[in-house]
PDB file of C-alpha atoms in Angstrom:
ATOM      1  CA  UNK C   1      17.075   0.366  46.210  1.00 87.00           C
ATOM      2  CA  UNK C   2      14.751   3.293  47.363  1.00 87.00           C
ATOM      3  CA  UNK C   3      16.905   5.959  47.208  1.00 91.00           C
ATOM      4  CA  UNK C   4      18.231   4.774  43.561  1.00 90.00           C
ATOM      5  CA  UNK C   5      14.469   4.062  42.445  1.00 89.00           C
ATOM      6  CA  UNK C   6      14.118   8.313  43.910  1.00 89.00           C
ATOM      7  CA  UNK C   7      16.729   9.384  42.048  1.00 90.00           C
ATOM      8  CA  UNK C   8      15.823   7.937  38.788  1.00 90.00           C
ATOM      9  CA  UNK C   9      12.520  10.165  38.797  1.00 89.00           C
ATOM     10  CA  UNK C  10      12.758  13.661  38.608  1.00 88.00           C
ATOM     11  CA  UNK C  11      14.349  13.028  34.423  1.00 86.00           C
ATOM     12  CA  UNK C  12      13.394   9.577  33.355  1.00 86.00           C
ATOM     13  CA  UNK C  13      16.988   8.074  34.468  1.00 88.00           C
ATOM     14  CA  UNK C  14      17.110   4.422  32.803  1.00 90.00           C
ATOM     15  CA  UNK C  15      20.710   3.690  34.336  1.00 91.00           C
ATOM     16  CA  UNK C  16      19.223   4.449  38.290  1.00 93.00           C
ATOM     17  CA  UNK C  17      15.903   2.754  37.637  1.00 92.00           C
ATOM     18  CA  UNK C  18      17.836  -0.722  36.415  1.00 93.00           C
ATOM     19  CA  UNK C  19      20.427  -0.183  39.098  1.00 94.00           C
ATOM     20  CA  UNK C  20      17.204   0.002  41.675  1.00 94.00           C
ATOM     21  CA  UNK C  21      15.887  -2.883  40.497  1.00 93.00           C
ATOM     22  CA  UNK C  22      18.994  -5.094  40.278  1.00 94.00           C
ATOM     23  CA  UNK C  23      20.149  -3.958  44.253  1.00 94.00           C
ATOM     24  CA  UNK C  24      16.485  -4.721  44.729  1.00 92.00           C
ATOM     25  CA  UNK C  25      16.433  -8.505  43.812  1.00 90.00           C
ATOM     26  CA  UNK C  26      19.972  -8.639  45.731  1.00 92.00           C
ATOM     27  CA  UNK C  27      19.160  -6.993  49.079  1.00 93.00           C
ATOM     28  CA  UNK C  28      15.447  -7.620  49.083  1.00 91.00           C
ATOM     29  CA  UNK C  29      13.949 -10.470  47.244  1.00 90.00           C
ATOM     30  CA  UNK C  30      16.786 -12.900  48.405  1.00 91.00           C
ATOM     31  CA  UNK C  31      17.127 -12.087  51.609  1.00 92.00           C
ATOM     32  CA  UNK C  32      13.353 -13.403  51.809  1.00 92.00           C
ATOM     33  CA  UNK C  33      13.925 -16.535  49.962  1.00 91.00           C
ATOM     34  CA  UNK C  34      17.198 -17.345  52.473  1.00 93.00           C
ATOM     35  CA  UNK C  35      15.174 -16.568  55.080  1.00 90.00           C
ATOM     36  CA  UNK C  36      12.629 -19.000  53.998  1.00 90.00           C
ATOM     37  CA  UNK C  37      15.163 -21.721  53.724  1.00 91.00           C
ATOM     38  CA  UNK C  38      16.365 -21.280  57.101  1.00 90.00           C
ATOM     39  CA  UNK C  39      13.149 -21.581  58.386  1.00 88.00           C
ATOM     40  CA  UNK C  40      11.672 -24.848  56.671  1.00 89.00           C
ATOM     41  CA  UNK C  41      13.258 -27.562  59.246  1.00 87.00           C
ATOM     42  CA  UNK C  42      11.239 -25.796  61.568  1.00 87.00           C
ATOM     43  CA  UNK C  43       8.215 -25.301  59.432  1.00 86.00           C
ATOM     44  CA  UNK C  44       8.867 -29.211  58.261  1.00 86.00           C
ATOM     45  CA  UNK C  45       8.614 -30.223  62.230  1.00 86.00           C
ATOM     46  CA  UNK C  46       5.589 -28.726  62.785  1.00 83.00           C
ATOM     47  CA  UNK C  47       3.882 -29.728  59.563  1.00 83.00           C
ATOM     48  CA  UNK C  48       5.135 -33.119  60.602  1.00 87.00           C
ATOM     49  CA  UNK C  49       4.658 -33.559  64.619  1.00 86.00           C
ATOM     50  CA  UNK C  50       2.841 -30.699  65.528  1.00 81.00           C
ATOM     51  CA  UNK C  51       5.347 -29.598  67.514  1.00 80.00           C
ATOM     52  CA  UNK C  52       5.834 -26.045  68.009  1.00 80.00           C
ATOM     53  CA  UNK C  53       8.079 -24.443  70.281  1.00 80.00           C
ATOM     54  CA  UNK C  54       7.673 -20.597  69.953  1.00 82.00           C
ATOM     55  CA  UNK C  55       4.639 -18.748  69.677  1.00 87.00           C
ATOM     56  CA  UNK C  56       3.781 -14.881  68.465  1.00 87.00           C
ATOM     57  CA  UNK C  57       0.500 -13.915  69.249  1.00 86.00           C
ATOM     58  CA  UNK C  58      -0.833 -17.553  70.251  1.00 86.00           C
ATOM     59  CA  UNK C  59       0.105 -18.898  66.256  1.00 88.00           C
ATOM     60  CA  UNK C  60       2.875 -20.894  66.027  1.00 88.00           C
ATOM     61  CA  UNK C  61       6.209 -17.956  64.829  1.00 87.00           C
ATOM     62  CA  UNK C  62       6.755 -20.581  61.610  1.00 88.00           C
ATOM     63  CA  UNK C  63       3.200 -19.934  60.679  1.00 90.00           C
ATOM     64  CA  UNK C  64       3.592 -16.040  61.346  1.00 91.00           C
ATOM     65  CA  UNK C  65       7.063 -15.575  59.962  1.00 90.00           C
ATOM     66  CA  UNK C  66       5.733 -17.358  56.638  1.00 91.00           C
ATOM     67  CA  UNK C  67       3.206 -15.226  56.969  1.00 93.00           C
ATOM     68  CA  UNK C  68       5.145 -12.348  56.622  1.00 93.00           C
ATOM     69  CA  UNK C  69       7.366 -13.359  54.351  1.00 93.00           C
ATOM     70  CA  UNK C  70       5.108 -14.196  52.035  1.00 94.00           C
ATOM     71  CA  UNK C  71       3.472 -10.597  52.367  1.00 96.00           C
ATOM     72  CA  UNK C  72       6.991  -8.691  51.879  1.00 94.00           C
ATOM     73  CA  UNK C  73       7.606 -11.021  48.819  1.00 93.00           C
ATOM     74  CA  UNK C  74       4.569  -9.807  47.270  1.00 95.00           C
ATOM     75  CA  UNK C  75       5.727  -6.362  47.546  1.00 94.00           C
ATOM     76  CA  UNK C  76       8.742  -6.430  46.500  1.00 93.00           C
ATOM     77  CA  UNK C  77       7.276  -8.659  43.266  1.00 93.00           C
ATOM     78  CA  UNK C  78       4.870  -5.797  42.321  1.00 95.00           C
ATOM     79  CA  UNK C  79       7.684  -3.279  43.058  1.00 93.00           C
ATOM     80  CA  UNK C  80       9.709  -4.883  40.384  1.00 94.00           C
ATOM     81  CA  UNK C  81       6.818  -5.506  38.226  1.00 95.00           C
ATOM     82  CA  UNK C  82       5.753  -1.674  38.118  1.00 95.00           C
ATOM     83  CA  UNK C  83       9.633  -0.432  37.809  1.00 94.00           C
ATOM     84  CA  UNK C  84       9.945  -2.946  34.531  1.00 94.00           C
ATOM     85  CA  UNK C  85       6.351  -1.378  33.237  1.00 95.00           C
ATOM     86  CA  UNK C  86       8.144   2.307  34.406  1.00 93.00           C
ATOM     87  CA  UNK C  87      11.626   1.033  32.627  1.00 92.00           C
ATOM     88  CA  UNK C  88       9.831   0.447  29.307  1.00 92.00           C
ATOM     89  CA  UNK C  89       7.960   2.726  29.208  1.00 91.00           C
ATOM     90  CA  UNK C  90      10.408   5.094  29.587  1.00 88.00           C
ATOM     91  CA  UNK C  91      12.210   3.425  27.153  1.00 85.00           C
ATOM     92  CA  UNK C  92       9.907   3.590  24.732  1.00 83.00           C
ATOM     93  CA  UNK C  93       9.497   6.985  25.455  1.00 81.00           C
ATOM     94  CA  UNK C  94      12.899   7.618  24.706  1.00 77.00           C
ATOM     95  CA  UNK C  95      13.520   5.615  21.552  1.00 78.00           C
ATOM     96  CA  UNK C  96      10.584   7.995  19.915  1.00 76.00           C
ATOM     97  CA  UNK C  97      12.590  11.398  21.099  1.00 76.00           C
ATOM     98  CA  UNK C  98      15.567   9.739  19.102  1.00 75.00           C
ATOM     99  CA  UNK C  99      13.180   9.230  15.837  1.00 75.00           C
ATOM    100  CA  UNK C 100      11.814  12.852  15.962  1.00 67.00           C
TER     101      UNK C 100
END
């Protein structure tokens, strides 16, 4: 997704930016949400017994893999969000070079 998102820069190129964003809601965005699902029996059991079994950094690794999932969701969400303000703007951009 980065190297497409690269490559649609240097002339405005609609078909890379789209492609970009697409592989990035495949191989980013649900990676994190299956991720997320694998994780919630054990984020269930220690919501409901307190139980944890692993640890990073003295916090329970549930708590701390949420954690950072919840981070690299968020940027991957504003990615997308600036590449569809980029994407219509360039759009726009180009829909007034085919008036002139």
């Amino acid at each position: 997704p980065s190297l497409l998102g690269l490559l649609s820069f240097p002339r405005n190129n609609i078909s890379y930016l789209v492609l970009s964003m697409i592989s990035t809601g495949l191989f980013s965005i649900a990676p994190l949400i299956y991720g997320a699902m694998e994780m919630f029996p054990m984020a269930q059991q220690l919501y409901r017994h307190g139980k944890a079994y692993r640890f990073i950094f003295g916090f329970s690794a549930v708590s701390v893999m949420y954690l950072v999932v919840v981070v690299a969701a968020q940027v991957h969400g504003w990615q997308l969000y600036y590449s569809k303000k980029l994407l219509d703007s360039w759009f726009t951009s180009t829909q007034e070079k085919k008036k002139k």
